[in-house]
Amino acid sequence: MPRLRNEQGFTLIEVLVALAIIAVAMSAAVRVAGVMTQSNGLLRDKSIAMLAAQSRLAEVRLEGRPSLGSQVFECDQGRLQLRCEQVISQGPQARLFKVSVQVQDRRHEGPPLARLDTLDTLVGRALLKKLP
């Protein structure tokens, strides 16, 4: 009389296939988490660079009548080592000036983190002199 085997559990091949599937899924999840972390850091850096550009524009406004031309200077913000490139040119009308501020990371070559362009009368110094 043949013996009947009561089979229970998984075979070794089934366990290895399940482990391979889990490993692929986990590596994809880790990759997604890394990309999200990197994107979050870049977004933070771009926000800080935009604040640096806005600060530079405020300084130009307070200087009053600006000198036309291009300037490059450091505009670090905390741990970020930034380089600001400022270009001031005559606008379409006599009292208007076009101001362009571009902010880049000094440590890494690549596209600018922030760019701010505006047309302004830039009469800040004259207004401040009239205040009591």
PDB file of C-alpha atoms in Angstrom:
ATOM      1  CA  MET A   1       0.000   0.000   0.000  1.00  0.00           C
ATOM      2  CA  PRO A   2       1.519   3.350  -1.041  1.00  0.00           C
ATOM      3  CA  ARG A   3       1.961   6.017   1.568  1.00  0.00           C
ATOM      4  CA  LEU A   4       0.159   9.310   1.031  1.00  0.00           C
ATOM      5  CA  ARG A   5       2.262  12.342   1.735  1.00  0.00           C
ATOM      6  CA  ASN A   6       0.680  15.264   3.428  1.00  0.00           C
ATOM      7  CA  GLU A   7       2.409  18.219   1.768  1.00  0.00           C
ATOM      8  CA  GLN A   8       2.380  21.490   3.650  1.00  0.00           C
ATOM      9  CA  GLY A   9       4.390  24.699   3.342  1.00  0.00           C
ATOM     10  CA  PHE A  10       6.332  26.218   0.473  1.00  0.00           C
ATOM     11  CA  THR A  11       9.081  24.835  -1.661  1.00  0.00           C
ATOM     12  CA  LEU A  12      12.471  26.454  -1.713  1.00  0.00           C
ATOM     13  CA  ILE A  13      11.871  27.819  -5.244  1.00  0.00           C
ATOM     14  CA  GLU A  14       8.626  29.508  -4.183  1.00  0.00           C
ATOM     15  CA  VAL A  15      10.391  31.183  -1.267  1.00  0.00           C
ATOM     16  CA  LEU A  16      13.249  32.408  -3.470  1.00  0.00           C
ATOM     17  CA  VAL A  17      10.832  33.834  -6.057  1.00  0.00           C
ATOM     18  CA  ALA A  18       8.897  35.648  -3.322  1.00  0.00           C
ATOM     19  CA  LEU A  19      12.135  37.077  -1.892  1.00  0.00           C
ATOM     20  CA  ALA A  20      13.225  38.267  -5.341  1.00  0.00           C
ATOM     21  CA  ILE A  21       9.902  40.064  -5.856  1.00  0.00           C
ATOM     22  CA  ILE A  22      10.143  41.719  -2.443  1.00  0.00           C
ATOM     23  CA  ALA A  23      13.758  42.783  -3.107  1.00  0.00           C
ATOM     24  CA  VAL A  24      12.815  44.446  -6.407  1.00  0.00           C
ATOM     25  CA  ALA A  25       9.886  46.252  -4.776  1.00  0.00           C
ATOM     26  CA  MET A  26      12.030  47.451  -1.869  1.00  0.00           C
ATOM     27  CA  SER A  27      14.803  48.734  -4.129  1.00  0.00           C
ATOM     28  CA  ALA A  28      12.227  50.701  -6.140  1.00  0.00           C
ATOM     29  CA  ALA A  29      10.815  52.204  -2.935  1.00  0.00           C
ATOM     30  CA  VAL A  30      14.278  53.232  -1.726  1.00  0.00           C
ATOM     31  CA  ARG A  31      15.021  54.829  -5.107  1.00  0.00           C
ATOM     32  CA  VAL A  32      11.776  56.828  -5.004  1.00  0.00           C
ATOM     33  CA  ALA A  33      12.548  58.026  -1.472  1.00  0.00           C
ATOM     34  CA  GLY A  34      16.017  59.163  -2.583  1.00  0.00           C
ATOM     35  CA  VAL A  35      14.658  61.068  -5.570  1.00  0.00           C
ATOM     36  CA  MET A  36      12.023  62.770  -3.405  1.00  0.00           C
ATOM     37  CA  THR A  37      14.659  63.801  -0.861  1.00  0.00           C
ATOM     38  CA  GLN A  38      16.880  65.229  -3.602  1.00  0.00           C
ATOM     39  CA  SER A  39      13.950  67.126  -5.144  1.00  0.00           C
ATOM     40  CA  ASN A  40      13.035  68.553  -1.752  1.00  0.00           C
ATOM     41  CA  GLY A  41      16.610  69.823  -1.281  1.00  0.00           C
ATOM     42  CA  LEU A  42      16.670  71.428  -4.734  1.00  0.00           C
ATOM     43  CA  LEU A  43      13.336  73.138  -4.078  1.00  0.00           C
ATOM     44  CA  ARG A  44      14.675  74.509  -0.783  1.00  0.00           C
ATOM     45  CA  ASP A  45      17.820  75.807  -2.522  1.00  0.00           C
ATOM     46  CA  LYS A  46      15.746  77.472  -5.263  1.00  0.00           C
ATOM     47  CA  SER A  47      13.542  79.173  -2.665  1.00  0.00           C
ATOM     48  CA  ILE A  48      16.581  80.517  -0.813  1.00  0.00           C
ATOM     49  CA  ALA A  49      18.121  81.687  -4.109  1.00  0.00           C
ATOM     50  CA  MET A  50      14.909  83.568  -4.955  1.00  0.00           C
ATOM     51  CA  LEU A  51      15.110  85.303  -1.564  1.00  0.00           C
ATOM     52  CA  ALA A  52      18.699  86.313  -2.377  1.00  0.00           C
ATOM     53  CA  ALA A  53      17.565  87.751  -5.743  1.00  0.00           C
ATOM     54  CA  GLN A  54      14.721  89.665  -4.087  1.00  0.00           C
ATOM     55  CA  SER A  55      17.114  91.031  -1.461  1.00  0.00           C
ATOM     56  CA  ARG A  56      19.507  92.223  -4.159  1.00  0.00           C
ATOM     57  CA  LEU A  57      16.659  93.906  -6.014  1.00  0.00           C
ATOM     58  CA  ALA A  58      15.640  95.683  -2.799  1.00  0.00           C
ATOM     59  CA  GLU A  59      19.237  96.899  -2.349  1.00  0.00           C
ATOM     60  CA  VAL A  60      19.311  98.241  -5.908  1.00  0.00           C
ATOM     61  CA  ARG A  61      16.031 100.081  -5.308  1.00  0.00           C
ATOM     62  CA  LEU A  62      17.386 101.682  -2.140  1.00  0.00           C
ATOM     63  CA  GLU A  63      20.573 102.809  -3.912  1.00  0.00           C
ATOM     64  CA  GLY A  64      18.532 105.192  -6.058  1.00  0.00           C
ATOM     65  CA  ARG A  65      19.742 105.872  -9.567  1.00  0.00           C
ATOM     66  CA  PRO A  66      21.803 102.815 -10.432  1.00  0.00           C
ATOM     67  CA  SER A  67      24.898 102.583 -12.552  1.00  0.00           C
ATOM     68  CA  LEU A  68      24.145 100.780 -15.776  1.00  0.00           C
ATOM     69  CA  GLY A  69      26.044  97.611 -16.564  1.00  0.00           C
ATOM     70  CA  SER A  70      26.766  94.178 -15.205  1.00  0.00           C
ATOM     71  CA  GLN A  71      28.083  93.134 -11.805  1.00  0.00           C
ATOM     72  CA  VAL A  72      28.928  89.727 -10.360  1.00  0.00           C
ATOM     73  CA  PHE A  73      29.270  89.249  -6.619  1.00  0.00           C
ATOM     74  CA  GLU A  74      28.873  86.687  -3.871  1.00  0.00           C
ATOM     75  CA  CYS A  75      25.488  86.608  -2.166  1.00  0.00           C
ATOM     76  CA  ASP A  76      25.766  83.679   0.233  1.00  0.00           C
ATOM     77  CA  GLN A  77      22.701  82.649   2.197  1.00  0.00           C
ATOM     78  CA  GLY A  78      23.609  80.521   5.193  1.00  0.00           C
ATOM     79  CA  ARG A  79      25.177  77.252   4.012  1.00  0.00           C
ATOM     80  CA  LEU A  80      24.487  78.048   0.351  1.00  0.00           C
ATOM     81  CA  GLN A  81      27.401  79.618  -1.488  1.00  0.00           C
ATOM     82  CA  LEU A  82      25.702  81.701  -4.152  1.00  0.00           C
ATOM     83  CA  ARG A  83      26.854  83.970  -6.970  1.00  0.00           C
ATOM     84  CA  CYS A  84      24.574  86.811  -8.066  1.00  0.00           C
ATOM     85  CA  GLU A  85      24.847  88.292 -11.529  1.00  0.00           C
ATOM     86  CA  GLN A  86      23.128  91.647 -11.798  1.00  0.00           C
ATOM     87  CA  VAL A  87      22.499  93.489 -15.060  1.00  0.00           C
ATOM     88  CA  ILE A  88      20.987  96.984 -15.109  1.00  0.00           C
ATOM     89  CA  SER A  89      20.067  98.568 -18.419  1.00  0.00           C
ATOM     90  CA  GLN A  90      18.006 101.494 -19.603  1.00  0.00           C
ATOM     91  CA  GLY A  91      14.334 100.651 -19.979  1.00  0.00           C
ATOM     92  CA  PRO A  92      11.932 101.605 -22.740  1.00  0.00           C
ATOM     93  CA  GLN A  93      11.289 105.011 -21.130  1.00  0.00           C
ATOM     94  CA  ALA A  94      13.687 107.557 -19.668  1.00  0.00           C
ATOM     95  CA  ARG A  95      12.870 106.907 -16.000  1.00  0.00           C
ATOM     96  CA  LEU A  96      12.582 103.130 -16.273  1.00  0.00           C
ATOM     97  CA  PHE A  97      15.415 100.713 -15.724  1.00  0.00           C
ATOM     98  CA  LYS A  98      15.480  97.008 -16.478  1.00  0.00           C
ATOM     99  CA  VAL A  99      17.040  95.040 -13.647  1.00  0.00           C
ATOM    100  CA  SER A 100      17.913  91.377 -14.032  1.00  0.00           C
ATOM    101  CA  VAL A 101      19.312  89.310 -11.167  1.00  0.00           C
ATOM    102  CA  GLN A 102      20.393  85.725 -11.722  1.00  0.00           C
ATOM    103  CA  VAL A 103      21.503  83.500  -8.821  1.00  0.00           C
ATOM    104  CA  GLN A 104      23.691  80.411  -9.228  1.00  0.00           C
ATOM    105  CA  ASP A 105      25.317  77.960  -6.874  1.00  0.00           C
ATOM    106  CA  ARG A 106      29.076  78.684  -6.762  1.00  0.00           C
ATOM    107  CA  ARG A 107      29.950  75.079  -5.937  1.00  0.00           C
ATOM    108  CA  HIS A 108      28.106  73.452  -8.842  1.00  0.00           C
ATOM    109  CA  GLU A 109      27.896  74.343 -12.491  1.00  0.00           C
ATOM    110  CA  GLY A 110      24.430  74.162 -13.896  1.00  0.00           C
ATOM    111  CA  PRO A 111      21.370  76.206 -14.620  1.00  0.00           C
ATOM    112  CA  PRO A 112      20.589  79.197 -12.397  1.00  0.00           C
ATOM    113  CA  LEU A 113      18.688  78.488  -9.199  1.00  0.00           C
ATOM    114  CA  ALA A 114      16.691  81.711  -9.548  1.00  0.00           C
ATOM    115  CA  ARG A 115      16.208  84.570 -11.979  1.00  0.00           C
ATOM    116  CA  LEU A 116      14.364  87.798 -11.323  1.00  0.00           C
ATOM    117  CA  ASP A 117      13.657  90.421 -14.011  1.00  0.00           C
ATOM    118  CA  THR A 118      11.822  93.673 -13.459  1.00  0.00           C
ATOM    119  CA  LEU A 119      11.246  97.168 -14.797  1.00  0.00           C
ATOM    120  CA  ASP A 120      11.447  99.810 -12.119  1.00  0.00           C
ATOM    121  CA  THR A 121      11.863 103.551 -11.643  1.00  0.00           C
ATOM    122  CA  LEU A 122      14.462 102.941  -8.897  1.00  0.00           C
ATOM    123  CA  VAL A 123      13.960 106.213  -7.035  1.00  0.00           C
ATOM    124  CA  GLY A 124      14.437 104.759  -3.539  1.00  0.00           C
ATOM    125  CA  ARG A 125      17.311 107.039  -2.437  1.00  0.00           C
ATOM    126  CA  ALA A 126      15.543 110.195  -3.601  1.00  0.00           C
ATOM    127  CA  LEU A 127      12.426 109.221  -1.661  1.00  0.00           C
ATOM    128  CA  LEU A 128      14.416 108.435   1.479  1.00  0.00           C
ATOM    129  CA  LYS A 129      16.139 111.846   1.386  1.00  0.00           C
ATOM    130  CA  LYS A 130      12.750 113.604   1.382  1.00  0.00           C
ATOM    131  CA  LEU A 131      11.504 111.738   4.466  1.00  0.00           C
ATOM    132  CA  PRO A 132      11.834 113.642   7.784  1.00  0.00           C
TER     133      PRO A 132
END
